[in-house]
Each structure stands twice: as C-alpha cells, then as structure tokens.
C-alpha positions as YAML, in Angstrom:
chain: A
units: angstrom
residues:
- id: 1
  name: UNK
  ca: [0.00, -0.04, -0.04]
- id: 2
  name: UNK
  ca: [1.37, 3.26, -0.93]
- id: 3
  name: UNK
  ca: [1.06, 6.30, 1.00]
- id: 4
  name: UNK
  ca: [0.07, 8.21, -2.13]
- id: 5
  name: UNK
  ca: [-2.85, 5.97, -2.18]
- id: 6
  name: UNK
  ca: [-3.83, 6.60, 1.27]
- id: 7
  name: UNK
  ca: [-3.61, 10.21, 1.11]
- id: 8
  name: UNK
  ca: [-6.76, 10.03, -1.27]
- id: 9
  name: UNK
  ca: [-8.99, 8.42, 1.03]
- id: 10
  name: UNK
  ca: [-11.14, 9.98, 3.82]
- id: 11
  name: UNK
  ca: [-10.38, 9.78, 7.48]
- id: 12
  name: UNK
  ca: [-13.43, 7.59, 8.06]
- id: 13
  name: UNK
  ca: [-12.18, 5.11, 5.21]
- id: 14
  name: UNK
  ca: [-8.43, 5.34, 6.84]
- id: 15
  name: UNK
  ca: [-9.74, 4.21, 10.11]
- id: 16
  name: UNK
  ca: [-11.78, 1.50, 8.61]
- id: 17
  name: UNK
  ca: [-8.68, 0.37, 7.23]
- id: 18
  name: UNK
  ca: [-6.39, 0.60, 10.20]
- id: 19
  name: UNK
  ca: [-9.03, -1.37, 11.92]
- id: 20
  name: UNK
  ca: [-8.84, -4.05, 9.41]
- id: 21
  name: UNK
  ca: [-4.92, -4.16, 9.60]
- id: 22
  name: UNK
  ca: [-4.78, -4.33, 13.36]
- id: 23
  name: UNK
  ca: [-7.21, -7.39, 13.27]
- id: 24
  name: UNK
  ca: [-4.80, -8.69, 10.78]
- id: 25
  name: UNK
  ca: [-1.81, -7.98, 12.85]
- id: 26
  name: UNK
  ca: [-3.37, -9.84, 15.76]
- id: 27
  name: UNK
  ca: [-4.26, -12.88, 13.83]
- id: 28
  name: UNK
  ca: [-0.90, -12.88, 12.12]
- id: 29
  name: UNK
  ca: [0.81, -12.86, 15.63]
- id: 30
  name: UNK
  ca: [-1.46, -15.99, 16.81]
- id: 31
  name: UNK
  ca: [-0.22, -17.73, 13.89]
- id: 32
  name: UNK
  ca: [3.55, -17.17, 14.27]
- id: 33
  name: UNK
  ca: [3.10, -18.29, 17.79]
- id: 34
  name: UNK
  ca: [1.50, -21.38, 17.09]
- id: 35
  name: UNK
  ca: [4.03, -22.15, 14.07]
- id: 36
  name: UNK
  ca: [1.27, -21.92, 11.42]
- id: 37
  name: UNK
  ca: [2.40, -18.62, 9.69]
- id: 38
  name: UNK
  ca: [3.80, -19.24, 6.07]
- id: 39
  name: UNK
  ca: [4.39, -15.89, 4.81]
- id: 40
  name: UNK
  ca: [6.59, -14.32, 7.43]
- id: 41
  name: UNK
  ca: [6.79, -11.17, 5.53]
- id: 42
  name: UNK
  ca: [3.46, -10.27, 5.74]
- id: 43
  name: UNK
  ca: [3.74, -9.29, 9.52]
- id: 44
  name: UNK
  ca: [6.37, -6.49, 8.68]
- id: 45
  name: UNK
  ca: [4.05, -5.23, 5.73]
- id: 46
  name: UNK
  ca: [0.93, -5.12, 7.98]
- id: 47
  name: UNK
  ca: [3.01, -3.19, 10.56]
- id: 48
  name: UNK
  ca: [4.44, -0.77, 8.24]
- id: 49
  name: UNK
  ca: [0.76, -0.18, 6.62]
- id: 50
  name: UNK
  ca: [-0.59, 0.59, 9.98]
- id: 51
  name: UNK
  ca: [2.36, 3.14, 10.49]
- id: 52
  name: UNK
  ca: [1.70, 4.78, 7.45]
- id: 53
  name: UNK
  ca: [-1.82, 5.01, 8.31]
- id: 54
  name: UNK
  ca: [-1.08, 6.54, 11.69]
- id: 55
  name: UNK
  ca: [1.32, 8.91, 10.17]
- id: 56
  name: UNK
  ca: [-1.15, 10.23, 7.62]
- id: 57
  name: UNK
  ca: [-3.97, 10.74, 10.33]
- id: 58
  name: UNK
  ca: [-1.60, 12.61, 12.55]
- id: 59
  name: UNK
  ca: [-0.35, 14.87, 9.97]
- id: 60
  name: UNK
  ca: [-4.12, 15.84, 9.10]
- id: 61
  name: UNK
  ca: [-4.81, 16.27, 12.77]
- id: 62
  name: UNK
  ca: [-1.71, 18.52, 13.14]
- id: 63
  name: UNK
  ca: [-2.78, 20.34, 10.03]
- id: 64
  name: UNK
  ca: [-6.07, 20.99, 11.17]
- id: 65
  name: UNK
  ca: [-4.76, 22.35, 14.44]
- id: 66
  name: UNK
  ca: [-2.29, 24.60, 12.75]
- id: 67
  name: UNK
  ca: [-5.18, 26.13, 10.72]
- id: 68
  name: UNK
  ca: [-7.32, 26.77, 13.97]
- id: 69
  name: UNK
  ca: [-4.50, 28.77, 15.30]
...
C-alpha cells in the first residue's frame, strides 16, 4: 500500500482500514506463535501499513490544529 493511495482516502476510510489491519496483525501474531504462519514477511508489511495510516491521520490532525490557530 502506497502513501499516495492512502492520502486520497477520507479519514473514515483510513480508520476502517486501520481497524482491519490491526485485526490482521493480531491474527498473524497468533499464527506465528502457533507455528502456522507461512508468509512471515506479511507481518512486516502489515505493521508498516499501520504506521503509514497512523502517520497520515496524525499529519491531518496537526494541519487542522495549525489551521485553527
């Protein structure tokens, strides 16, 4: 997932995507702990996608705060 694609989405869409990724990360942790995880790189991709979404949401709130002042 690219940051440029994420920037075109609304805040509600990003929050929904974030929720889905957190659920996936939770499931991947369980699979890794039980030895059932086949694609170990997926954990890294999910973790980084979560960070991208959180960064974009934070930038938008910071820009809104700056606009209010």
